[in-house]
Structure formats: C-alpha cells, structure tokens
Amino acid sequence: PVAGWPIFIHVEYLHILISYMREDGEECFQDGNYLELPMLQRGLLWGIGRLCQEHRAEVLRHQVVDDVALYLSSPDGQVVGLAVWCLSLLGGETALAKLSNFLEKPGHVQIFLDYKLTNMPLAQLARNGFSLENLSGSDERCLRQHSSLILP
C-alpha cells in the first residue's frame, strides 16, 4: 500500500468501478455513471480484472459476474477479451458457463500486466478460468459438463 493510504482503498475503487458497469437506478451501485464508450469500457474491465487478481473475494461479494458477462457481446474485441479475462479470474459456475463459448475462439487481447502490454490468446484466457485453483465443488459439476476440456 502507498504510505498514508488506507489499506481498504480497493473497496472504494470497487464501488466506483461497479457504478461504471451499471445503468442508473435505485439499486446499490447504480449511481448513473455507466460507461457507454468501448475505449472507456476497456479501462473499466482492466480495473475490475486487477481487483479480481488482488481482492477476488471482495469482488465476488458484490456479484459482478453478470455485469461483466454483458461485455461479452460488445462489438469491440478488446472489450470482449478483457471481459473473458475478468470472468476467468472470478471463476464460479456462472462465469465458467459463459467462458465455455470462448474456449476455441481465435484472436488475442492486449492486457497491461507487470508494467508491460501482453498479447494473450483469447482461448487461453478462457481456459484459465477452468484451472483447478478456480474450481469449487459446484464448479466441478460445470467442468464435467464441459468434459472435452483439457486442464493444463
């Protein structure tokens, strides 16, 4: 953590990022901040992905899988790829069901990781969601439904 910053600053950032994914409304996090432009959605999904890497349980607690999954139908390939990355990090039965459609998809997505841009194959990002460390008991049932998968 940065000196002087609260340890739980990720909670505030998560609230802001979720508000960017949700249309205006009466429910929690529907603050009217929805981002419509694909270039901005790219940054949003990268931010969600980074929080998934560092604070997965907190992100899951806010039930964002369905929000992220909406970006899988974006006309912007980079947005789709970043959504696949986020879902692969989140894991869970719902996310895995969504990822199964991308296991054989061609293409790459650029992700800024470890201070460099990395080209990742879309299908590999989807397969990462099915890695053993992302599976719980209910996820194993989902994996059996996709028995053609070969885990790394």
PDB file of C-alpha atoms in Angstrom:
ATOM      1  CA  PRO A   1       0.000   0.000   0.000  1.00  0.00           C
ATOM      2  CA  VAL A   2       1.027   3.587  -0.598  1.00  0.00           C
ATOM      3  CA  ALA A   3       2.137   5.349   2.582  1.00  0.00           C
ATOM      4  CA  GLY A   4      -0.764   7.216   4.136  1.00  0.00           C
ATOM      5  CA  TRP A   5      -3.435   5.424   2.063  1.00  0.00           C
ATOM      6  CA  PRO A   6      -5.974   3.270   3.854  1.00  0.00           C
ATOM      7  CA  ILE A   7      -5.425  -0.462   3.470  1.00  0.00           C
ATOM      8  CA  PHE A   8      -9.012  -0.901   2.241  1.00  0.00           C
ATOM      9  CA  ILE A   9      -8.923   1.705  -0.523  1.00  0.00           C
ATOM     10  CA  HIS A  10      -9.790  -1.079  -3.004  1.00  0.00           C
ATOM     11  CA  VAL A  11     -13.326  -1.106  -1.561  1.00  0.00           C
ATOM     12  CA  GLU A  12     -13.889   2.488  -2.695  1.00  0.00           C
ATOM     13  CA  TYR A  13     -12.385   1.811  -6.112  1.00  0.00           C
ATOM     14  CA  LEU A  14     -14.562  -1.262  -6.477  1.00  0.00           C
ATOM     15  CA  HIS A  15     -17.674   0.793  -5.729  1.00  0.00           C
ATOM     16  CA  ILE A  16     -16.701   3.303  -8.417  1.00  0.00           C
ATOM     17  CA  LEU A  17     -15.891   0.617 -10.997  1.00  0.00           C
ATOM     18  CA  ILE A  18     -19.162  -1.227 -10.364  1.00  0.00           C
ATOM     19  CA  SER A  19     -21.063   2.044 -10.799  1.00  0.00           C
ATOM     20  CA  TYR A  20     -19.450   2.354 -14.248  1.00  0.00           C
ATOM     21  CA  MET A  21     -20.904  -1.050 -15.226  1.00  0.00           C
ATOM     22  CA  ARG A  22     -24.470  -0.490 -14.033  1.00  0.00           C
ATOM     23  CA  GLU A  23     -27.175   1.672 -15.542  1.00  0.00           C
ATOM     24  CA  ASP A  24     -28.733   4.375 -13.373  1.00  0.00           C
ATOM     25  CA  GLY A  25     -31.298   3.041 -10.923  1.00  0.00           C
ATOM     26  CA  GLU A  26     -32.397   2.586  -7.353  1.00  0.00           C
ATOM     27  CA  GLU A  27     -30.220  -0.408  -6.516  1.00  0.00           C
ATOM     28  CA  CYS A  28     -26.824  -0.309  -4.871  1.00  0.00           C
ATOM     29  CA  PHE A  29     -24.025   0.988  -7.126  1.00  0.00           C
ATOM     30  CA  GLN A  30     -26.492   2.356  -9.726  1.00  0.00           C
ATOM     31  CA  ASP A  31     -25.150   5.883  -9.438  1.00  0.00           C
ATOM     32  CA  GLY A  32     -25.680   6.959 -13.045  1.00  0.00           C
ATOM     33  CA  ASN A  33     -22.039   6.537 -14.036  1.00  0.00           C
ATOM     34  CA  TYR A  34     -22.496   3.854 -16.732  1.00  0.00           C
ATOM     35  CA  LEU A  35     -19.734   3.984 -19.355  1.00  0.00           C
ATOM     36  CA  GLU A  36     -21.038   3.599 -22.906  1.00  0.00           C
ATOM     37  CA  LEU A  37     -17.835   4.128 -24.892  1.00  0.00           C
ATOM     38  CA  PRO A  38     -15.817   0.973 -25.641  1.00  0.00           C
ATOM     39  CA  MET A  39     -12.474   2.735 -25.079  1.00  0.00           C
ATOM     40  CA  LEU A  40     -13.580   3.621 -21.550  1.00  0.00           C
ATOM     41  CA  GLN A  41     -15.021   0.141 -21.012  1.00  0.00           C
ATOM     42  CA  ARG A  42     -11.558  -1.255 -21.725  1.00  0.00           C
ATOM     43  CA  GLY A  43     -10.105   0.651 -18.787  1.00  0.00           C
ATOM     44  CA  LEU A  44     -13.054  -0.301 -16.613  1.00  0.00           C
ATOM     45  CA  LEU A  45     -12.619  -4.011 -17.288  1.00  0.00           C
ATOM     46  CA  TRP A  46      -8.869  -3.813 -16.796  1.00  0.00           C
ATOM     47  CA  GLY A  47      -9.538  -2.228 -13.389  1.00  0.00           C
ATOM     48  CA  ILE A  48     -12.039  -4.944 -12.483  1.00  0.00           C
ATOM     49  CA  GLY A  49      -9.517  -7.570 -13.569  1.00  0.00           C
ATOM     50  CA  ARG A  50      -6.769  -6.073 -11.420  1.00  0.00           C
ATOM     51  CA  LEU A  51      -9.099  -6.020  -8.418  1.00  0.00           C
ATOM     52  CA  CYS A  52     -10.013  -9.650  -9.157  1.00  0.00           C
ATOM     53  CA  GLN A  53      -6.328 -10.536  -9.029  1.00  0.00           C
ATOM     54  CA  GLU A  54      -5.740  -8.869  -5.691  1.00  0.00           C
ATOM     55  CA  HIS A  55      -9.160  -8.927  -3.961  1.00  0.00           C
ATOM     56  CA  ARG A  56     -11.175 -11.673  -5.672  1.00  0.00           C
ATOM     57  CA  ALA A  57     -13.370 -12.453  -2.642  1.00  0.00           C
ATOM     58  CA  GLU A  58     -14.384  -8.819  -2.290  1.00  0.00           C
ATOM     59  CA  VAL A  59     -15.247  -8.533  -5.981  1.00  0.00           C
ATOM     60  CA  LEU A  60     -17.271 -11.767  -5.837  1.00  0.00           C
ATOM     61  CA  ARG A  61     -19.123 -10.477  -2.774  1.00  0.00           C
ATOM     62  CA  HIS A  62     -20.524  -7.698  -4.977  1.00  0.00           C
ATOM     63  CA  GLN A  63     -21.864 -10.203  -7.532  1.00  0.00           C
ATOM     64  CA  VAL A  64     -20.354  -8.650 -10.655  1.00  0.00           C
ATOM     65  CA  VAL A  65     -20.224 -11.793 -12.815  1.00  0.00           C
ATOM     66  CA  ASP A  66     -23.448 -10.928 -14.661  1.00  0.00           C
ATOM     67  CA  ASP A  67     -22.320  -7.320 -15.081  1.00  0.00           C
ATOM     68  CA  VAL A  68     -19.015  -8.396 -16.606  1.00  0.00           C
ATOM     69  CA  ALA A  69     -20.682 -11.052 -18.774  1.00  0.00           C
ATOM     70  CA  LEU A  70     -22.723  -8.352 -20.538  1.00  0.00           C
ATOM     71  CA  TYR A  71     -19.481  -7.140 -22.144  1.00  0.00           C
ATOM     72  CA  LEU A  72     -19.014 -10.496 -23.910  1.00  0.00           C
ATOM     73  CA  SER A  73     -21.391  -9.265 -26.621  1.00  0.00           C
ATOM     74  CA  SER A  74     -19.533  -5.993 -27.222  1.00  0.00           C
ATOM     75  CA  PRO A  75     -18.662  -5.163 -30.836  1.00  0.00           C
ATOM     76  CA  ASP A  76     -15.174  -4.190 -29.548  1.00  0.00           C
ATOM     77  CA  GLY A  77     -12.923  -7.259 -29.499  1.00  0.00           C
ATOM     78  CA  GLN A  78     -10.663  -5.786 -26.826  1.00  0.00           C
ATOM     79  CA  VAL A  79     -13.655  -5.244 -24.517  1.00  0.00           C
ATOM     80  CA  VAL A  80     -14.733  -8.853 -25.101  1.00  0.00           C
ATOM     81  CA  GLY A  81     -11.233 -10.119 -24.374  1.00  0.00           C
ATOM     82  CA  LEU A  82     -10.961  -8.145 -21.159  1.00  0.00           C
ATOM     83  CA  ALA A  83     -14.381  -9.455 -20.069  1.00  0.00           C
ATOM     84  CA  VAL A  84     -13.153 -13.012 -20.712  1.00  0.00           C
ATOM     85  CA  TRP A  85     -10.051 -12.241 -18.625  1.00  0.00           C
ATOM     86  CA  CYS A  86     -12.172 -10.905 -15.748  1.00  0.00           C
ATOM     87  CA  LEU A  87     -14.522 -13.893 -15.804  1.00  0.00           C
ATOM     88  CA  SER A  88     -11.575 -16.295 -15.858  1.00  0.00           C
ATOM     89  CA  LEU A  89     -10.235 -14.595 -12.728  1.00  0.00           C
ATOM     90  CA  LEU A  90     -13.617 -14.622 -10.984  1.00  0.00           C
ATOM     91  CA  GLY A  91     -14.310 -18.310 -11.633  1.00  0.00           C
ATOM     92  CA  GLY A  92     -17.527 -19.849 -10.375  1.00  0.00           C
ATOM     93  CA  GLU A  93     -20.197 -21.838 -12.155  1.00  0.00           C
ATOM     94  CA  THR A  94     -21.866 -18.868 -13.841  1.00  0.00           C
ATOM     95  CA  ALA A  95     -18.585 -17.414 -15.101  1.00  0.00           C
ATOM     96  CA  LEU A  96     -17.384 -20.794 -16.350  1.00  0.00           C
ATOM     97  CA  ALA A  97     -20.607 -21.355 -18.269  1.00  0.00           C
ATOM     98  CA  LYS A  98     -20.068 -18.004 -20.011  1.00  0.00           C
ATOM     99  CA  LEU A  99     -16.406 -18.779 -20.728  1.00  0.00           C
ATOM    100  CA  SER A 100     -17.160 -22.101 -22.387  1.00  0.00           C
ATOM    101  CA  ASN A 101     -18.235 -20.207 -25.530  1.00  0.00           C
ATOM    102  CA  PHE A 102     -14.711 -18.782 -25.864  1.00  0.00           C
ATOM    103  CA  LEU A 103     -12.599 -21.920 -25.441  1.00  0.00           C
ATOM    104  CA  GLU A 104     -11.999 -22.274 -29.178  1.00  0.00           C
ATOM    105  CA  LYS A 105     -12.233 -18.603 -30.229  1.00  0.00           C
ATOM    106  CA  PRO A 106      -9.328 -17.249 -32.245  1.00  0.00           C
ATOM    107  CA  GLY A 107      -7.788 -13.896 -31.542  1.00  0.00           C
ATOM    108  CA  HIS A 108      -5.756 -12.098 -28.929  1.00  0.00           C
ATOM    109  CA  VAL A 109      -6.343  -9.445 -26.324  1.00  0.00           C
ATOM    110  CA  GLN A 110      -3.819  -6.928 -25.041  1.00  0.00           C
ATOM    111  CA  ILE A 111      -3.570  -6.724 -21.267  1.00  0.00           C
ATOM    112  CA  PHE A 112      -1.292  -4.419 -19.307  1.00  0.00           C
ATOM    113  CA  LEU A 113       0.311  -6.673 -16.697  1.00  0.00           C
ATOM    114  CA  ASP A 114       3.543  -6.364 -14.777  1.00  0.00           C
ATOM    115  CA  TYR A 115       4.242  -2.959 -16.339  1.00  0.00           C
ATOM    116  CA  LYS A 116       4.062  -4.212 -19.923  1.00  0.00           C
ATOM    117  CA  LEU A 117       1.476  -4.847 -22.626  1.00  0.00           C
ATOM    118  CA  THR A 118       0.985  -8.558 -23.187  1.00  0.00           C
ATOM    119  CA  ASN A 119      -0.843 -10.215 -26.093  1.00  0.00           C
ATOM    120  CA  MET A 120      -2.845 -13.104 -24.677  1.00  0.00           C
ATOM    121  CA  PRO A 121      -4.737 -15.654 -26.802  1.00  0.00           C
ATOM    122  CA  LEU A 122      -8.456 -15.318 -26.125  1.00  0.00           C
ATOM    123  CA  ALA A 123      -8.969 -19.089 -25.891  1.00  0.00           C
ATOM    124  CA  GLN A 124      -6.136 -19.369 -23.323  1.00  0.00           C
ATOM    125  CA  LEU A 125      -7.721 -16.677 -21.167  1.00  0.00           C
ATOM    126  CA  ALA A 126     -10.985 -18.627 -21.247  1.00  0.00           C
ATOM    127  CA  ARG A 127      -9.194 -21.894 -20.386  1.00  0.00           C
ATOM    128  CA  ASN A 128      -7.506 -20.202 -17.428  1.00  0.00           C
ATOM    129  CA  GLY A 129     -10.918 -19.927 -15.787  1.00  0.00           C
ATOM    130  CA  PHE A 130     -11.122 -23.715 -15.756  1.00  0.00           C
ATOM    131  CA  SER A 131      -7.815 -24.159 -13.935  1.00  0.00           C
ATOM    132  CA  LEU A 132      -8.085 -26.283 -10.816  1.00  0.00           C
ATOM    133  CA  GLU A 133      -7.456 -23.445  -8.366  1.00  0.00           C
ATOM    134  CA  ASN A 134     -10.584 -21.644  -9.605  1.00  0.00           C
ATOM    135  CA  LEU A 135     -12.855 -24.635  -9.081  1.00  0.00           C
ATOM    136  CA  SER A 136     -15.071 -25.264  -6.073  1.00  0.00           C
ATOM    137  CA  GLY A 137     -17.447 -28.187  -5.592  1.00  0.00           C
ATOM    138  CA  SER A 138     -20.232 -26.692  -7.703  1.00  0.00           C
ATOM    139  CA  ASP A 139     -17.709 -25.651 -10.357  1.00  0.00           C
ATOM    140  CA  GLU A 140     -16.606 -29.260 -10.732  1.00  0.00           C
ATOM    141  CA  ARG A 141     -20.126 -30.111 -11.941  1.00  0.00           C
ATOM    142  CA  CYS A 142     -19.791 -27.354 -14.518  1.00  0.00           C
ATOM    143  CA  LEU A 143     -16.413 -28.721 -15.572  1.00  0.00           C
ATOM    144  CA  ARG A 144     -17.903 -32.199 -16.042  1.00  0.00           C
ATOM    145  CA  GLN A 145     -20.465 -30.629 -18.398  1.00  0.00           C
ATOM    146  CA  HIS A 146     -17.515 -29.387 -20.465  1.00  0.00           C
ATOM    147  CA  SER A 147     -15.621 -32.671 -20.257  1.00  0.00           C
ATOM    148  CA  SER A 148     -13.860 -32.056 -23.566  1.00  0.00           C
ATOM    149  CA  LEU A 149     -11.666 -29.509 -21.775  1.00  0.00           C
ATOM    150  CA  ILE A 150      -8.108 -30.466 -21.088  1.00  0.00           C
ATOM    151  CA  LEU A 151      -6.824 -28.749 -17.998  1.00  0.00           C
ATOM    152  CA  PRO A 152      -3.242 -27.531 -18.048  1.00  0.00           C
TER     153      PRO A 152
END
